[in-house]
mmCIF file of C-alpha atoms and ligand atoms in Angstrom:
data_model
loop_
_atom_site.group_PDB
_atom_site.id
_atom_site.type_symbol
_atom_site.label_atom_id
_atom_site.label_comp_id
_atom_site.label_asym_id
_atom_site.label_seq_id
_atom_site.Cartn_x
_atom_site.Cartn_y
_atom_site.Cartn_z
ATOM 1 C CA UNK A 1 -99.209 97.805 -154.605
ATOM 2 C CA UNK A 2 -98.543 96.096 -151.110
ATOM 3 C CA UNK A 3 -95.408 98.176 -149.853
ATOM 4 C CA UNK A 4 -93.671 96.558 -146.237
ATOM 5 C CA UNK A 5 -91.029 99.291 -145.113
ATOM 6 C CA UNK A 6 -88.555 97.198 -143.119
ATOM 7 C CA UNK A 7 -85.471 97.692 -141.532
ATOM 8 C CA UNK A 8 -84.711 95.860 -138.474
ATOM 9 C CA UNK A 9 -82.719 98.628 -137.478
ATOM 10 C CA UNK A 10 -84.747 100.555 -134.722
ATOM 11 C CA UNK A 11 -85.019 104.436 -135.419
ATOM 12 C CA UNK A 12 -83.975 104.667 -139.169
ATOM 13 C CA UNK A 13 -87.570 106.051 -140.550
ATOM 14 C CA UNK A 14 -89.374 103.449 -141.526
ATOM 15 C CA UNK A 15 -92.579 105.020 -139.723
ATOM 16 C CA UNK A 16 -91.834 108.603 -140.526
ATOM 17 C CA UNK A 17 -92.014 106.859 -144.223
ATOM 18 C CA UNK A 18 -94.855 104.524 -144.110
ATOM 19 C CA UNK A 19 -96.997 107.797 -142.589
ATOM 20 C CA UNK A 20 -96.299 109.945 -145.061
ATOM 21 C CA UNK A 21 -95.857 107.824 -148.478
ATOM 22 C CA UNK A 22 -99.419 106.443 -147.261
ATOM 23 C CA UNK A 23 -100.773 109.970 -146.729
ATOM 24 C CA UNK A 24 -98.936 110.955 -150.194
ATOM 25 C CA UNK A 25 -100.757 108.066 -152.322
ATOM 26 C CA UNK A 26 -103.841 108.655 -150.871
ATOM 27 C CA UNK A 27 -103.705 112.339 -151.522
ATOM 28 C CA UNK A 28 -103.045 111.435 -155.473
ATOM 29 C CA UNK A 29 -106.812 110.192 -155.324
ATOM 30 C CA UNK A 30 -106.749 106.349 -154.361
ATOM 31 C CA UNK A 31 -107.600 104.345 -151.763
ATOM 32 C CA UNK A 32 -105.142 103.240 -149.738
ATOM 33 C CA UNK A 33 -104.671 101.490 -146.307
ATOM 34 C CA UNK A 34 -101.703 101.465 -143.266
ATOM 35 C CA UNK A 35 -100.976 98.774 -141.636
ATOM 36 C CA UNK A 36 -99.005 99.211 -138.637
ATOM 37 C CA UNK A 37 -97.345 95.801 -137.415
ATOM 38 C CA UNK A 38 -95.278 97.386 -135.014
ATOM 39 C CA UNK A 39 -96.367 96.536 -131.270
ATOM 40 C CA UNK A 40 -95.166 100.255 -130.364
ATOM 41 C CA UNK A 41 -97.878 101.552 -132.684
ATOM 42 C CA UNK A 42 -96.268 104.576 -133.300
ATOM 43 C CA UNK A 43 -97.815 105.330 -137.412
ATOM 44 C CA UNK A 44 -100.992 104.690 -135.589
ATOM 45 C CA UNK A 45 -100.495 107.229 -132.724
ATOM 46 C CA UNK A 46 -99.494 109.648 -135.477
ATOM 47 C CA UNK A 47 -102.933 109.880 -136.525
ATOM 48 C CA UNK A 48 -105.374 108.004 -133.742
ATOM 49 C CA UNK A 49 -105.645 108.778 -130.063
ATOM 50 C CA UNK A 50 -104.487 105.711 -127.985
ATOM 51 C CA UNK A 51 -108.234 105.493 -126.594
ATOM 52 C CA UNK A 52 -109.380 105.510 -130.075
ATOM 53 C CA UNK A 53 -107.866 102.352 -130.623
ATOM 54 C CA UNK A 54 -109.434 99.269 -129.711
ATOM 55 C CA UNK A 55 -109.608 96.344 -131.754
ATOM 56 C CA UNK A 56 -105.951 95.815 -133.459
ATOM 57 C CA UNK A 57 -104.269 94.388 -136.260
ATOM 58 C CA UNK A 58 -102.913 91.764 -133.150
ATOM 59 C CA UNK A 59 -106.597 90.746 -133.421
ATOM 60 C CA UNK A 60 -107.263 90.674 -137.045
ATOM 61 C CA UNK A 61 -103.836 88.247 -137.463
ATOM 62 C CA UNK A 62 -104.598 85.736 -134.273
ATOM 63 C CA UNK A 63 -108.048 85.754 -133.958
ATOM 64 C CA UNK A 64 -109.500 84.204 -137.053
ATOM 65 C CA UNK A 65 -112.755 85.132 -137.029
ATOM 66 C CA UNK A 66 -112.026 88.595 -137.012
ATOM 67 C CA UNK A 67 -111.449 90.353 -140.251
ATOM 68 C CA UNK A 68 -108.666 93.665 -141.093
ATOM 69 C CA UNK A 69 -112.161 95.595 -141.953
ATOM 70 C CA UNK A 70 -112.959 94.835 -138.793
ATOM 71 C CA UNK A 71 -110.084 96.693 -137.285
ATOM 72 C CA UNK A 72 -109.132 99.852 -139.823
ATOM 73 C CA UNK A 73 -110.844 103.076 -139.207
ATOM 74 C CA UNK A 74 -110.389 106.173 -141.000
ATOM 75 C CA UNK A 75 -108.083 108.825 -140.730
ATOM 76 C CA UNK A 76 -107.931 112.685 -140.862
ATOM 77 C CA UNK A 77 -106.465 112.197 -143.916
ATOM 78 C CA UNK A 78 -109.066 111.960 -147.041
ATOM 79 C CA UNK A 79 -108.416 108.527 -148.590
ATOM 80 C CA UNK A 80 -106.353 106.747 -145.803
ATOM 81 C CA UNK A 81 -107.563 104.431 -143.638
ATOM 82 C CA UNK A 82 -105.309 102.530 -140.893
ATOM 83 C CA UNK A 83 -105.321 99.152 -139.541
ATOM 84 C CA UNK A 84 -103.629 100.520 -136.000
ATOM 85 C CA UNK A 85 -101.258 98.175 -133.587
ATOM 86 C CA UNK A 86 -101.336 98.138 -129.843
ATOM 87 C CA UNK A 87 -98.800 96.467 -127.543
ATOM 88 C CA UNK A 88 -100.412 93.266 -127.588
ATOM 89 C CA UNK A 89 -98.872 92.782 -130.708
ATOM 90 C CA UNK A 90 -95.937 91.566 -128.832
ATOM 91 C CA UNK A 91 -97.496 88.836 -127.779
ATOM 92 C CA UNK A 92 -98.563 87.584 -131.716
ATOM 93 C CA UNK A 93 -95.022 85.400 -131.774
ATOM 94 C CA UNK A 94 -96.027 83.850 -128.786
ATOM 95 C CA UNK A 95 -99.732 83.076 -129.529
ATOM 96 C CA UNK A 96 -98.999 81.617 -133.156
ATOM 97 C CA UNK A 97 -95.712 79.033 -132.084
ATOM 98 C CA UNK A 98 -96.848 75.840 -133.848
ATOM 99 C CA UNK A 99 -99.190 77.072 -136.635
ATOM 100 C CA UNK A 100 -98.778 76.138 -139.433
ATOM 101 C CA UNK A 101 -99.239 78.857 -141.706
ATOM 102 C CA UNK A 102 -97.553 81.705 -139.132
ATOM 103 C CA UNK A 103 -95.946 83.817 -141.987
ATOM 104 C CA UNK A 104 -99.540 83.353 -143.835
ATOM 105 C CA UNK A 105 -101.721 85.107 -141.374
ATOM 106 C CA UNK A 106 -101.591 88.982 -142.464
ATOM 107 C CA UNK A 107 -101.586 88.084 -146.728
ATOM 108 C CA UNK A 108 -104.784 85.823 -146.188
ATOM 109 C CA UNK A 109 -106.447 88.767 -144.116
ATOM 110 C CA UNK A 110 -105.412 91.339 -147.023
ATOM 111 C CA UNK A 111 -106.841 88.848 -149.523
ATOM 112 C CA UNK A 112 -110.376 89.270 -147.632
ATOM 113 C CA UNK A 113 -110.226 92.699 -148.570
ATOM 114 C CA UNK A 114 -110.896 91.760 -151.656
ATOM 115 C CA UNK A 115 -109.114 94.606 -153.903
ATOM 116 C CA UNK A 116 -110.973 97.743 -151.674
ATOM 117 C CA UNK A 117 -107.557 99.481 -151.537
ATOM 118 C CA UNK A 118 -105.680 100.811 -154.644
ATOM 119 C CA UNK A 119 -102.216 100.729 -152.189
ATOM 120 C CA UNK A 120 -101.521 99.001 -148.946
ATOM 121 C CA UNK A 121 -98.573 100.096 -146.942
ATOM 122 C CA UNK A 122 -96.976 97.620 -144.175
ATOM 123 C CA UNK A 123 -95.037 99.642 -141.436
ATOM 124 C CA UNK A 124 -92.890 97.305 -140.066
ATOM 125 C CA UNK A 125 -91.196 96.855 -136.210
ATOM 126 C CA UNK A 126 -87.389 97.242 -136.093
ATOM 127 C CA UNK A 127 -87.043 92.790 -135.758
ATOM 128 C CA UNK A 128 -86.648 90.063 -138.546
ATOM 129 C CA UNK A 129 -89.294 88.048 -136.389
ATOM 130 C CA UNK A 130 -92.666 86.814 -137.216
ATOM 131 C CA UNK A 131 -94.230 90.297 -137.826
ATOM 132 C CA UNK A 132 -91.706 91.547 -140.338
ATOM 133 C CA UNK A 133 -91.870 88.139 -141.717
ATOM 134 C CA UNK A 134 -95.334 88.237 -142.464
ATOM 135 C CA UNK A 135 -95.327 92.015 -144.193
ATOM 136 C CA UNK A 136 -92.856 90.383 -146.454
ATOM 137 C CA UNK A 137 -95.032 87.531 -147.568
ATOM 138 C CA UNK A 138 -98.008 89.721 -147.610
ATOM 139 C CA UNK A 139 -96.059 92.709 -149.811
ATOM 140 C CA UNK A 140 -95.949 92.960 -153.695
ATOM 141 C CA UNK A 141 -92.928 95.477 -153.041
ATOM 142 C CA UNK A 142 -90.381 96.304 -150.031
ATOM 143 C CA UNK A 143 -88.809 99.586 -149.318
ATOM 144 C CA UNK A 144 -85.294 100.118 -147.435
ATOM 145 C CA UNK A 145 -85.262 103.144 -145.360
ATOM 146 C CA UNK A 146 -81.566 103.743 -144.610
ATOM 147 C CA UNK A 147 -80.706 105.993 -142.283
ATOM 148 C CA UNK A 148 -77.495 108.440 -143.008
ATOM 149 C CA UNK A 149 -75.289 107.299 -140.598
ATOM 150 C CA UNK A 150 -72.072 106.097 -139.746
ATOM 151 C CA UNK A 151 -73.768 102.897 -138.529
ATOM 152 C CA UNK A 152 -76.329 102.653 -141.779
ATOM 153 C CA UNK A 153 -75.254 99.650 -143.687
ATOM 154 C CA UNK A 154 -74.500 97.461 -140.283
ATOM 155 C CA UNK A 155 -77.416 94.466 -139.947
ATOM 156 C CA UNK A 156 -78.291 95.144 -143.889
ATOM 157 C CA UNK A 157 -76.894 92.014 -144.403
ATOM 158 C CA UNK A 158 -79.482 90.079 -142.374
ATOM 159 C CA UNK A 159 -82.262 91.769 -143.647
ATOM 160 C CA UNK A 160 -81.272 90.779 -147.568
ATOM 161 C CA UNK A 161 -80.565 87.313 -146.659
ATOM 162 C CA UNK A 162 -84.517 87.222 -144.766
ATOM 163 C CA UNK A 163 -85.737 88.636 -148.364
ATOM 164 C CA UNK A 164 -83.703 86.032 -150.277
ATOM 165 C CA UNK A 165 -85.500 83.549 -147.755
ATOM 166 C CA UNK A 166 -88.973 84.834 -148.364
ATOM 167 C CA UNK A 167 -88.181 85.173 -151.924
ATOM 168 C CA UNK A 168 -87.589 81.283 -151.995
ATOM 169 C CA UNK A 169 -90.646 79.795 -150.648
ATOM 170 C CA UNK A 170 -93.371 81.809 -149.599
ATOM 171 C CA UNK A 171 -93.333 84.883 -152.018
ATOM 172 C CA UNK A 172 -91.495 84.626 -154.869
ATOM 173 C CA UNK A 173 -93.229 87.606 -156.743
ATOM 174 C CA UNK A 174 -91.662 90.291 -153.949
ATOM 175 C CA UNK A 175 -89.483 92.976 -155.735
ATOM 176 C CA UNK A 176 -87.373 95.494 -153.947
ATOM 177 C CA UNK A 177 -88.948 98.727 -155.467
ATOM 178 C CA UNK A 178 -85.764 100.606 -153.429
ATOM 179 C CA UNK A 179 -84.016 101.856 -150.414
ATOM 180 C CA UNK A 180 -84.952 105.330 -149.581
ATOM 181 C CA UNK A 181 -82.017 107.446 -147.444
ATOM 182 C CA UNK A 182 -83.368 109.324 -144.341
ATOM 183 C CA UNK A 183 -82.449 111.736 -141.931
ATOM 184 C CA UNK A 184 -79.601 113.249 -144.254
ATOM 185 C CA UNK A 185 -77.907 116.391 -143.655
ATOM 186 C CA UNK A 186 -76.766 117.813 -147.250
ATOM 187 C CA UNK A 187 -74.115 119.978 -145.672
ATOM 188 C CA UNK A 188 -71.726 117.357 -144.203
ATOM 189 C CA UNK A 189 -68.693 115.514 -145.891
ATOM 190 C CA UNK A 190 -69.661 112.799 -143.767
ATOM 191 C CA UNK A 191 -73.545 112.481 -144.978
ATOM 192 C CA UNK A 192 -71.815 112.725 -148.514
ATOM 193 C CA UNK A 193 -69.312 110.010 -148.266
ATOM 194 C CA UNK A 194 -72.097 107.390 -146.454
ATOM 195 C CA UNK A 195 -74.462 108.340 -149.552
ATOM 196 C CA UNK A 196 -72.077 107.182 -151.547
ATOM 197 C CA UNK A 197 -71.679 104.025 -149.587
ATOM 198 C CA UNK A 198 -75.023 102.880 -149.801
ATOM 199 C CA UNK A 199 -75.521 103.758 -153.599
ATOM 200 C CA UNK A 200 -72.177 101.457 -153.942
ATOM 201 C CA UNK A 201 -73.912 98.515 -151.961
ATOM 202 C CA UNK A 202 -77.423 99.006 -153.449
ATOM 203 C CA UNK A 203 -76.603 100.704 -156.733
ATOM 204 C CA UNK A 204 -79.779 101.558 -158.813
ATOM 205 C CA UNK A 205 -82.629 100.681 -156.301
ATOM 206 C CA UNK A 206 -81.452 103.678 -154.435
ATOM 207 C CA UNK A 207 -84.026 106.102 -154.760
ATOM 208 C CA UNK A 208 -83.043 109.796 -156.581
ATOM 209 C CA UNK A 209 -84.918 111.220 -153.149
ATOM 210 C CA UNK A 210 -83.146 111.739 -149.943
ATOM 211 C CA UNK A 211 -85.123 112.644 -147.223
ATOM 212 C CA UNK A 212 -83.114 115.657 -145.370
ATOM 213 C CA UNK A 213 -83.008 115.948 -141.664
ATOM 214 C CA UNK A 214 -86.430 118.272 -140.992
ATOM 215 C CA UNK A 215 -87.937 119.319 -137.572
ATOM 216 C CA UNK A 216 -91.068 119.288 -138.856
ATOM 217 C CA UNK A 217 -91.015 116.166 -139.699
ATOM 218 C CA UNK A 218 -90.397 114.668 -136.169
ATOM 219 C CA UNK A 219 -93.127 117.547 -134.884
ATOM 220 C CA UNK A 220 -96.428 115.994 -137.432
ATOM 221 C CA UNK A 221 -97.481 113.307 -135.213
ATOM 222 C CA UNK A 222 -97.387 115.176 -132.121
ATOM 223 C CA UNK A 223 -100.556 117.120 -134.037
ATOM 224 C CA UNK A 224 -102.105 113.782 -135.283
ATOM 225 C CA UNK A 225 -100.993 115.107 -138.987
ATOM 226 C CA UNK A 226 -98.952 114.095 -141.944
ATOM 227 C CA UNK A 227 -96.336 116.523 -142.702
ATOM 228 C CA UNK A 228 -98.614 117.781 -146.394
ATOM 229 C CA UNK A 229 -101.201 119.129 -143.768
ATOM 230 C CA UNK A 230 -98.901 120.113 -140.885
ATOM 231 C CA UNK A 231 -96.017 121.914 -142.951
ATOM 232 C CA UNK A 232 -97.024 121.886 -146.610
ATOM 233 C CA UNK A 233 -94.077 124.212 -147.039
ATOM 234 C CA UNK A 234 -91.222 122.526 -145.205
ATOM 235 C CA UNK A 235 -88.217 120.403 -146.875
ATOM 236 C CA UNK A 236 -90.056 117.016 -145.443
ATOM 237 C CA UNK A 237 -93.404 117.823 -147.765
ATOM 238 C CA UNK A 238 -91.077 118.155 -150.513
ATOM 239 C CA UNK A 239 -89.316 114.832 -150.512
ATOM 240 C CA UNK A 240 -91.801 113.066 -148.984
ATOM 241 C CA UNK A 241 -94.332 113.997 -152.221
ATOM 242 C CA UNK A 242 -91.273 113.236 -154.489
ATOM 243 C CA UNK A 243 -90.680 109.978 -153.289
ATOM 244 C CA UNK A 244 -93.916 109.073 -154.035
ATOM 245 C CA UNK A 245 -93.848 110.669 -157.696
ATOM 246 C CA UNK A 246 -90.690 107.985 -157.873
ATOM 247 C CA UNK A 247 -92.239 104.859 -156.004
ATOM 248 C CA UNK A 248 -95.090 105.324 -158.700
ATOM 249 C CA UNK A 249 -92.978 105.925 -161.870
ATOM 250 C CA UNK A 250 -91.023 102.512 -160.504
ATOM 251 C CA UNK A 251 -94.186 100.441 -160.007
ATOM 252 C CA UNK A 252 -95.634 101.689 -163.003
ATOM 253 C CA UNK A 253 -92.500 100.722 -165.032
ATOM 254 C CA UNK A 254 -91.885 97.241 -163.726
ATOM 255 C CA UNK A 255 -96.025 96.420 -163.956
ATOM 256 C CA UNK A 256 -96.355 97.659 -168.006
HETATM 257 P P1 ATP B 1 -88.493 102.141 -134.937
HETATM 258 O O1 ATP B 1 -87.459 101.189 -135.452
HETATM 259 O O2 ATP B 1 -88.406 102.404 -133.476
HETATM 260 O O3 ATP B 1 -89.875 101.746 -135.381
HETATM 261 P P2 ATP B 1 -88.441 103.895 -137.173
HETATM 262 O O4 ATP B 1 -87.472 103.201 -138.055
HETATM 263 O O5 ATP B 1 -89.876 103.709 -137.447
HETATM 264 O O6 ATP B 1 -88.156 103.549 -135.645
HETATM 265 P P3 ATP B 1 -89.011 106.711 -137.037
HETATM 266 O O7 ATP B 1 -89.876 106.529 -135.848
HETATM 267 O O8 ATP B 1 -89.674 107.037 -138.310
HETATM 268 O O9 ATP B 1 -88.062 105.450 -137.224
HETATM 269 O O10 ATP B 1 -87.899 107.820 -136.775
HETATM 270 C C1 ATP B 1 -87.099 107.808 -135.598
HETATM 271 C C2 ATP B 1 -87.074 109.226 -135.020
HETATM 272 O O11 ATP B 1 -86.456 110.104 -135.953
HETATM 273 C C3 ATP B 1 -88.441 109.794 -134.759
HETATM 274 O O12 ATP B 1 -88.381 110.616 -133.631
HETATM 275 C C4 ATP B 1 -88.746 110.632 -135.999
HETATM 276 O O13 ATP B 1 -89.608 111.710 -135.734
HETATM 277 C C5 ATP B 1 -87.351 111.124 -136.353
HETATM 278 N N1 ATP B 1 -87.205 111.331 -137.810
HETATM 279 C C6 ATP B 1 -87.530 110.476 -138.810
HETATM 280 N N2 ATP B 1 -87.228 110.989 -140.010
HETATM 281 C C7 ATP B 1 -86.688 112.216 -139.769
HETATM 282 C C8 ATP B 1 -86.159 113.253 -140.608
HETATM 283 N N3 ATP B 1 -86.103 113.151 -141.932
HETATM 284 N N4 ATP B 1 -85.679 114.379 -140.003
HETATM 285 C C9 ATP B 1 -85.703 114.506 -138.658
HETATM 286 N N5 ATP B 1 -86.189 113.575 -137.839
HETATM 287 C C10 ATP B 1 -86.678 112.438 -138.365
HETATM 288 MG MG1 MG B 2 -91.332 102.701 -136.336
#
């Protein structure tokens, strides 16, 4: 599975996601790789130090002779490797104008790695541009984080219509596997009613997992830690591991 977590809402938890459903898989046993495409390389701050991090995924994607393996190091987490982002990432739209195969550049590097990772998870930067763009042509599935919020559903509309778009032409095989709500707090009637919103907009692809509002889960990278290391006890372990006991039983389903 290639997963892109995408929202081009800013702040919703789509690395708070990719860092833990990564750190989840990989703890069930298989390989599996993070990507971070976002030029504010937050996933890979939340397990790298900044000086650890040379070489980029900005220089796997423009600079063809350099590979992803050439990039991803490990991380403390036994299993999971990460392809980190720095800043210069911001630049990638600018450096690619008039290729031809732009949206091409990330699935052809994943291709090199010829099958070495069992899952592949894409964090994403809050933009529809060329980085999110290429995550969805390199990605066998896409997941939603939604935040619970009065605002949650605005710019969803732009995002399906860039899927539909992908869908056509470049990557006609990507499935949305579901959307995942974040930051909820169970005890108000307004979480409640804006769950029920997005289950009426996105119906069944809503995952059965809602990720409640937890501290710990904004303190993990802060101590270069997933939350199943940091606070194996807390509410964010919990969902986090059960969302990816669902995002399995769902690929598994659709792939047999
Ligand atoms: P951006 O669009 O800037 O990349 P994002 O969509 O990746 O943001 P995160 O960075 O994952 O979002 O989350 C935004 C902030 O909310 C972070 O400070 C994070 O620690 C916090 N956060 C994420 N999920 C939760 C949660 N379930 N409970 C409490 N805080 C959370
Ligand atoms: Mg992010």
């Amino acid at each position: 599975m290639i997963v892109a977590i995408a929202n081009q809402k800013g702040g919703v938890g789509k690395t708070t996601t990719a860092v833990n459903l990564a750190a989840a898989l990989a703890m069930r046993g298989r390989r599996t790789l993070l990507v971070d495409l976002d030029p504010q390389a937050n996933s890979s701050i939340s397990f790298l130090h900044h000086d650890a991090i040379t070489r980029s995924t900005y220089d796997a994607i423009a600079d063809p002779s350099c590979a992803l393996a050439d990039v991803i190091q490990p991380t403390p987490v036994p299993n999971l490797d990460i392809a980190p982002a720095r800043i210069s990432l911001a630049k990638l739209e600018a450096r690619l104008i008039g290729e031809l195969d732009a949206h091409f550049k990330l699935k052809d590097k994943i291709s090199q790695l010829n099958g070495e990772y069992a899952h592949i998870v894409i964090d994403c930067p809050p933009a529809l541009g060329l980085l999110t763009v290429n995550a969805l042509v390199a990605a066998t599935h896409l997941l939603i984080p939604i935040q619970s919020s009065y605002f949650a559903l605005e710019g969803t509309d732009d995002l399906l219509e860039t899927i539909e778009k992908v869908r056509q032409r470049p990557n006609p095989a990507l499935r949305i596997l579901g959307v995942v709500i974040t930051m909820h707090d169970k005890r108000t009637a307004l979480a409640r009613d804006i769950r029920e919103q997005i289950q009426k907009v996105f119906g069944g692809t809503v995952f059965k997992t809602v990720i409640t509002k937890s501290v710990r889960l904004e303190e993990s990278p802060a101590y270069k830690e997933s939350i199943f290391t940091f606070a194996p006890d807390s509410t964010g372990a919990t969902d986090y591991y059960s969302l990816c006991e669902e995002v399995i039983e769902r690929v598994e389903a659709r792939t047999a």
